[in-house]
Short mmCIF file of C-alpha atoms and ligand atoms in Angstrom, two decimals:
data_model
loop_
_atom_site.label_atom_id
_atom_site.label_comp_id
_atom_site.label_asym_id
_atom_site.label_seq_id
_atom_site.Cartn_x
_atom_site.Cartn_y
_atom_site.Cartn_z
CA MET A 1 0.00 0.00 0.00
CA LEU A 2 1.54 3.28 -1.14
CA GLY A 3 0.65 6.26 1.06
CA ARG A 4 0.06 9.76 -0.30
CA ASP A 5 3.56 10.56 0.94
CA ARG A 6 4.98 7.87 -1.43
CA THR A 7 5.89 5.64 1.50
CA GLN A 8 5.17 1.91 1.10
CA TYR A 9 3.35 0.99 4.31
CA LYS A 10 3.49 -2.73 4.97
CA THR A 11 0.79 -5.05 6.25
CA PRO A 12 1.63 -7.43 9.11
CA ASP A 13 1.94 -10.30 6.61
CA GLN A 14 4.38 -8.28 4.52
CA ILE A 15 6.41 -7.46 7.63
CA ARG A 16 6.55 -11.20 8.40
CA LEU A 17 7.99 -11.75 4.91
CA MET A 18 10.53 -8.99 5.49
CA ARG A 19 11.50 -10.71 8.74
CA ARG A 20 12.40 -13.83 6.73
CA ALA A 21 14.61 -11.73 4.45
CA GLY A 22 16.08 -10.03 7.52
CA LEU A 23 17.05 -13.36 9.05
CA VAL A 24 18.88 -14.35 5.85
CA VAL A 25 20.89 -11.14 6.15
CA ALA A 26 21.53 -11.89 9.83
CA ASP A 27 22.76 -15.37 8.92
CA ALA A 28 25.06 -13.96 6.23
CA LEU A 29 26.54 -11.34 8.54
CA ASP A 30 27.00 -13.85 11.38
CA ALA A 31 28.93 -16.11 8.99
CA VAL A 32 31.07 -13.20 7.82
CA LEU A 33 31.78 -12.15 11.40
CA ALA A 34 32.93 -15.68 12.21
CA ALA A 35 35.34 -15.51 9.24
CA VAL A 36 36.93 -12.18 10.20
CA ARG A 37 40.58 -12.85 11.09
CA PRO A 38 44.01 -11.52 10.15
CA GLY A 39 44.92 -12.66 6.64
CA ALA A 40 41.37 -13.12 5.41
CA THR A 41 40.75 -11.13 2.25
CA THR A 42 37.65 -9.03 1.88
CA ARG A 43 36.74 -11.13 -1.17
CA GLU A 44 36.79 -14.28 0.98
CA LEU A 45 34.37 -12.61 3.38
CA ASP A 46 32.16 -11.60 0.47
CA ASP A 47 32.10 -15.20 -0.77
CA VAL A 48 30.92 -16.34 2.68
CA ALA A 49 27.95 -13.96 2.55
CA HIS A 50 27.17 -14.93 -1.03
CA ASP A 51 27.04 -18.62 -0.19
CA VAL A 52 24.72 -18.11 2.79
CA ILE A 53 22.31 -15.95 0.80
CA ARG A 54 22.22 -18.30 -2.18
CA SER A 55 21.76 -21.42 -0.07
CA ALA A 56 18.79 -19.74 1.62
CA GLY A 57 17.16 -19.33 -1.80
CA ALA A 58 17.60 -15.56 -1.58
CA VAL A 59 19.26 -13.05 -3.92
CA PRO A 60 22.05 -10.63 -2.97
CA SER A 61 20.53 -7.18 -3.42
CA PHE A 62 23.78 -5.24 -3.80
CA LEU A 63 25.04 -7.30 -6.74
CA LYS A 64 24.63 -5.30 -9.99
CA TYR A 65 22.96 -2.45 -8.08
CA GLY A 66 23.37 1.09 -9.42
CA HIS A 67 25.77 2.64 -11.89
CA PRO A 68 28.35 1.43 -12.50
CA PRO A 69 26.78 -1.92 -11.47
CA TYR A 70 28.03 -2.89 -8.02
CA PRO A 71 30.22 -6.00 -8.41
CA SER A 72 29.77 -7.81 -5.07
CA THR A 73 27.35 -9.24 -2.52
CA THR A 74 28.60 -7.11 0.38
CA CYS A 75 30.21 -3.76 0.90
CA ILE A 76 33.35 -4.14 3.02
CA SER A 77 34.91 -0.90 4.18
CA VAL A 78 38.21 -0.94 6.09
CA ASN A 79 39.64 1.75 8.41
CA ASP A 80 39.29 5.13 6.65
CA GLU A 81 36.64 3.70 4.32
CA VAL A 82 33.17 4.61 5.56
CA VAL A 83 30.77 2.64 3.35
CA HIS A 84 30.50 1.01 -0.10
CA GLY A 85 33.99 -0.53 -0.08
CA ILE A 86 34.33 -3.15 -2.83
CA PRO A 87 35.61 -6.56 -1.65
CA GLY A 88 38.90 -7.64 -3.23
CA ASP A 89 42.41 -8.88 -2.52
CA ARG A 90 42.98 -6.75 0.55
CA ALA A 91 44.02 -8.97 3.47
CA LEU A 92 42.75 -7.88 6.87
CA GLU A 93 45.24 -7.09 9.62
CA ALA A 94 44.78 -7.27 13.37
CA GLY A 95 43.47 -3.91 14.58
CA ASP A 96 41.70 -3.00 11.34
CA ILE A 97 38.16 -1.69 11.63
CA VAL A 98 36.11 -3.66 9.13
CA SER A 99 32.54 -2.64 8.30
CA VAL A 100 30.41 -5.17 6.46
CA ASP A 101 27.11 -4.16 4.86
CA CYS A 102 24.83 -6.80 3.34
CA GLY A 103 21.42 -6.96 1.71
CA ALA A 104 19.26 -9.84 0.51
CA ILE A 105 15.96 -10.29 -1.28
CA LEU A 106 13.68 -13.18 -0.31
CA ALA A 107 10.30 -13.66 -2.00
CA GLY A 108 10.56 -10.08 -3.28
CA TRP A 109 11.24 -8.46 0.11
CA HIS A 110 14.48 -6.83 1.23
CA GLY A 111 16.63 -6.84 4.34
CA ASP A 112 19.62 -4.53 4.85
CA SER A 113 22.07 -4.57 7.75
CA ALA A 114 25.69 -3.75 8.61
CA PHE A 115 28.15 -4.13 11.46
CA SER A 116 31.61 -2.86 12.29
CA VAL A 117 34.18 -4.92 14.15
CA ILE A 118 37.86 -4.67 14.98
CA VAL A 119 39.93 -7.56 13.64
CA PRO A 120 41.37 -9.45 16.64
CA ALA A 121 44.90 -10.82 16.57
CA ASP A 122 45.09 -14.62 16.49
CA GLY A 123 43.87 -15.87 19.87
CA GLU A 124 42.92 -12.40 21.10
CA ASP A 125 39.63 -11.77 22.90
CA PRO A 126 37.59 -9.93 20.21
CA SER A 127 36.20 -7.57 22.83
CA ARG A 128 39.76 -6.40 23.58
CA ALA A 129 40.90 -6.05 19.97
CA GLY A 130 42.26 -2.76 18.65
CA SER A 131 42.87 0.55 20.35
CA ASP A 132 40.62 2.09 23.01
CA ALA A 133 39.79 4.88 20.55
CA ASP A 134 38.72 2.45 17.82
CA ARG A 135 36.61 0.38 20.21
CA ASP A 136 34.95 3.58 21.37
CA LEU A 137 34.24 4.59 17.76
CA VAL A 138 32.68 1.23 16.88
CA GLU A 139 30.63 0.99 20.09
CA THR A 140 29.40 4.59 19.89
CA THR A 141 28.23 3.99 16.32
CA ARG A 142 26.38 0.83 17.39
CA GLN A 143 24.67 2.65 20.24
CA ALA A 144 23.81 5.58 17.97
CA MET A 145 22.06 3.11 15.66
CA TRP A 146 19.96 1.74 18.53
CA ARG A 147 19.01 5.23 19.59
CA GLY A 148 17.92 5.98 16.05
CA ILE A 149 15.86 2.79 15.98
CA ARG A 150 14.23 3.55 19.32
CA ALA A 151 13.12 6.92 17.94
CA ILE A 152 10.88 5.16 15.40
CA ALA A 153 7.50 5.56 17.04
CA ALA A 154 3.92 5.98 15.87
CA GLY A 155 2.99 9.64 15.91
CA ALA A 156 6.57 10.90 16.22
CA ARG A 157 8.06 12.95 13.40
CA LEU A 158 10.66 11.43 11.12
CA ASN A 159 13.42 13.80 12.22
CA ALA A 160 13.22 12.38 15.75
CA ILE A 161 15.53 9.67 14.38
CA GLY A 162 18.28 12.04 13.28
CA GLY A 163 17.78 14.07 16.43
CA ALA A 164 18.27 11.01 18.64
CA ILE A 165 21.44 10.05 16.76
CA GLU A 166 22.90 13.56 16.80
CA ASP A 167 22.10 14.04 20.49
CA PHE A 168 23.93 10.85 21.36
CA VAL A 169 27.08 11.42 19.28
CA ASP A 170 29.36 13.83 21.10
CA GLU A 171 31.96 16.11 19.55
CA ARG A 172 34.70 13.49 19.81
CA PHE A 173 33.29 11.99 16.63
CA GLY A 174 32.34 13.16 13.17
CA LEU A 175 28.78 12.39 12.06
CA VAL A 176 28.69 11.72 8.31
CA GLU A 177 25.86 13.68 6.68
CA GLU A 178 26.12 12.74 2.99
CA TYR A 179 24.57 9.30 3.49
CA GLY A 180 21.66 8.15 5.59
CA GLY A 181 18.98 5.60 6.23
CA HIS A 182 16.00 4.83 4.05
CA GLY A 183 12.66 3.22 3.62
CA ILE A 184 12.89 -0.43 2.57
CA GLY A 185 10.45 -3.04 1.31
CA THR A 186 10.04 -4.34 -2.23
CA GLU A 187 13.04 -2.16 -3.10
CA MET A 188 16.18 -1.74 -1.06
CA HIS A 189 15.99 2.04 -1.15
CA GLN A 190 12.55 3.62 -0.81
CA ASP A 191 11.08 6.83 0.51
CA PRO A 192 11.69 8.33 2.96
CA HIS A 193 15.37 9.21 3.16
CA VAL A 194 16.35 9.19 6.84
CA LEU A 195 18.87 11.79 7.94
CA ASN A 196 21.31 10.93 10.71
CA TYR A 197 21.20 14.47 12.11
CA ARG A 198 18.58 16.96 13.26
CA THR A 199 17.00 19.29 10.75
CA ARG A 200 14.61 22.23 11.02
CA GLU A 201 12.03 20.30 9.02
CA ALA A 202 10.21 17.86 11.30
CA GLY A 203 9.18 15.50 8.52
CA ARG A 204 6.10 13.30 8.32
CA ARG A 205 4.56 11.51 11.26
CA MET A 206 5.59 7.89 11.49
CA ARG A 207 2.83 5.33 11.45
CA SER A 208 2.20 1.61 11.47
CA GLY A 209 3.61 -0.23 8.46
CA LEU A 210 6.68 1.98 8.14
CA CYS A 211 9.87 -0.04 7.56
CA LEU A 212 13.18 1.79 7.80
CA ALA A 213 16.86 0.97 7.57
CA ILE A 214 18.68 3.03 10.21
CA GLU A 215 22.40 3.38 9.54
CA PRO A 216 24.60 5.99 11.22
CA MET A 217 28.22 6.42 10.09
CA LEU A 218 30.76 7.96 12.47
CA THR A 219 34.36 9.04 11.98
CA ALA A 220 37.19 9.55 14.45
CA GLY A 221 38.00 12.86 12.76
CA ASP A 222 36.37 15.18 10.26
CA PRO A 223 33.16 13.71 8.79
CA GLU A 224 33.88 14.94 5.25
CA THR A 225 34.01 12.09 2.73
CA ARG A 226 35.07 11.49 -0.86
CA VAL A 227 34.30 8.76 -3.38
CA LEU A 228 37.37 6.85 -4.58
CA PRO A 229 38.16 6.34 -8.29
CA ASP A 230 36.43 2.92 -8.21
CA HIS A 231 33.18 4.99 -8.21
CA TRP A 232 31.88 3.29 -5.07
CA THR A 233 34.17 3.34 -2.04
CA VAL A 234 33.42 6.24 0.29
CA ALA A 235 36.41 7.24 2.43
CA THR A 236 37.15 10.05 4.86
CA VAL A 237 39.00 13.00 3.36
CA ASP A 238 41.32 13.35 6.37
CA GLY A 239 42.12 9.62 6.54
CA SER A 240 40.48 9.18 9.93
CA ARG A 241 38.83 5.85 10.73
CA ALA A 242 35.12 5.24 10.41
CA ALA A 243 32.40 2.85 11.60
CA HIS A 244 28.94 1.96 10.27
CA TRP A 245 26.05 0.00 11.80
CA GLU A 246 22.67 -0.71 10.29
CA HIS A 247 19.45 -2.59 10.98
CA THR A 248 16.10 -2.81 9.19
CA ALA A 249 13.20 -2.13 11.58
CA ALA A 250 9.42 -2.33 11.19
CA LEU A 251 6.81 -0.26 13.02
CA HIS A 252 3.46 -2.02 13.42
CA ASP A 253 0.42 -1.64 15.63
CA GLY A 254 2.09 -3.58 18.43
CA GLY A 255 5.38 -1.65 18.36
CA LEU A 256 8.83 -2.07 16.91
CA TRP A 257 10.43 -5.21 15.47
CA VAL A 258 14.04 -5.17 14.29
CA LEU A 259 13.91 -7.49 11.32
CA THR A 260 17.64 -7.99 10.69
CA ALA A 261 18.51 -8.58 14.36
CA ARG A 262 18.44 -12.27 15.20
CA ASP A 263 16.65 -11.53 18.49
CA GLY A 264 14.28 -9.11 16.79
CA GLY A 265 15.87 -6.20 18.63
CA GLU A 266 15.02 -7.55 22.08
CA ALA A 267 18.44 -6.88 23.65
CA GLY A 268 19.27 -3.65 21.84
CA LEU A 269 15.92 -2.06 22.65
CA ALA A 270 15.86 -3.38 26.23
CA GLU A 271 19.16 -1.54 26.87
CA LEU A 272 17.19 1.61 26.07
CA GLY A 273 14.13 0.69 28.10
CA LEU A 274 11.91 -0.38 25.20
CA THR A 275 10.24 -3.75 24.82
CA PHE A 276 10.54 -5.20 21.31
CA ALA A 277 7.38 -6.29 19.56
CA PRO A 278 7.66 -9.33 17.28
CA LEU A 279 4.61 -10.24 15.22
CA ALA A 280 3.24 -13.69 15.98
CA ASP A 281 3.19 -16.15 13.06
MG1 MG B 301 23.18 -1.47 4.04
MG1 MG B 302 20.92 0.72 3.84
#
């Protein structure tokens, strides 16, 4: 159902279908995370995601997307790369920040999700990997994403999302403004565009059936970015490191369900005092 505001509002049954696509993306990203280690190439990680998506009977949504056609299943962005990094021969090193973004289509419905992680040295506790500053960057980005998700609420204005993200991100970090979240459903990118910062314009009121991908991008330095000559990779201009987290969430009459989180958003929302709301089968 297309609203007058060009937003595709989903029925509960459509949201259930999007949950199935979301779980395929969750499976793919879990498998990639398990394969992150020093020496692994970003192409090897991409192959892992591709295999999971294909064996689930789903289709990688990034492959052949856009112009020039995107060549891979995932975007893998390392260190100063923010988003849209193309997998290739680059071998990961301990201490690298690696951001993996993945989308899949199942039965015509999309899921879209991303995580950032610091590559642990062999045998190292992943939670202790990298520098304090890099761990802070990755964790702050993750928490900013959850704050953006929590701001999705019936009756609230769309710019509550960007406001919640901007309020949470302090001046130690750069908040990238050129890219943002988006509506998602039978296309990966739908109306509305979701800014990661507060604007004067309040935006439409959010209502049941709205499905959004929320995806803040933070940098350790200046947030200005540039696109590399490969036409896709977005990197910081000043060379500072970056992190990116994303989940696809659905607002329905019962509340909020995070479709690409394996637990439906239960833990992430509970940290912020909100009870997640899965739809019963
Ligand atoms: Mg994405
Ligand atoms: Mg997205």
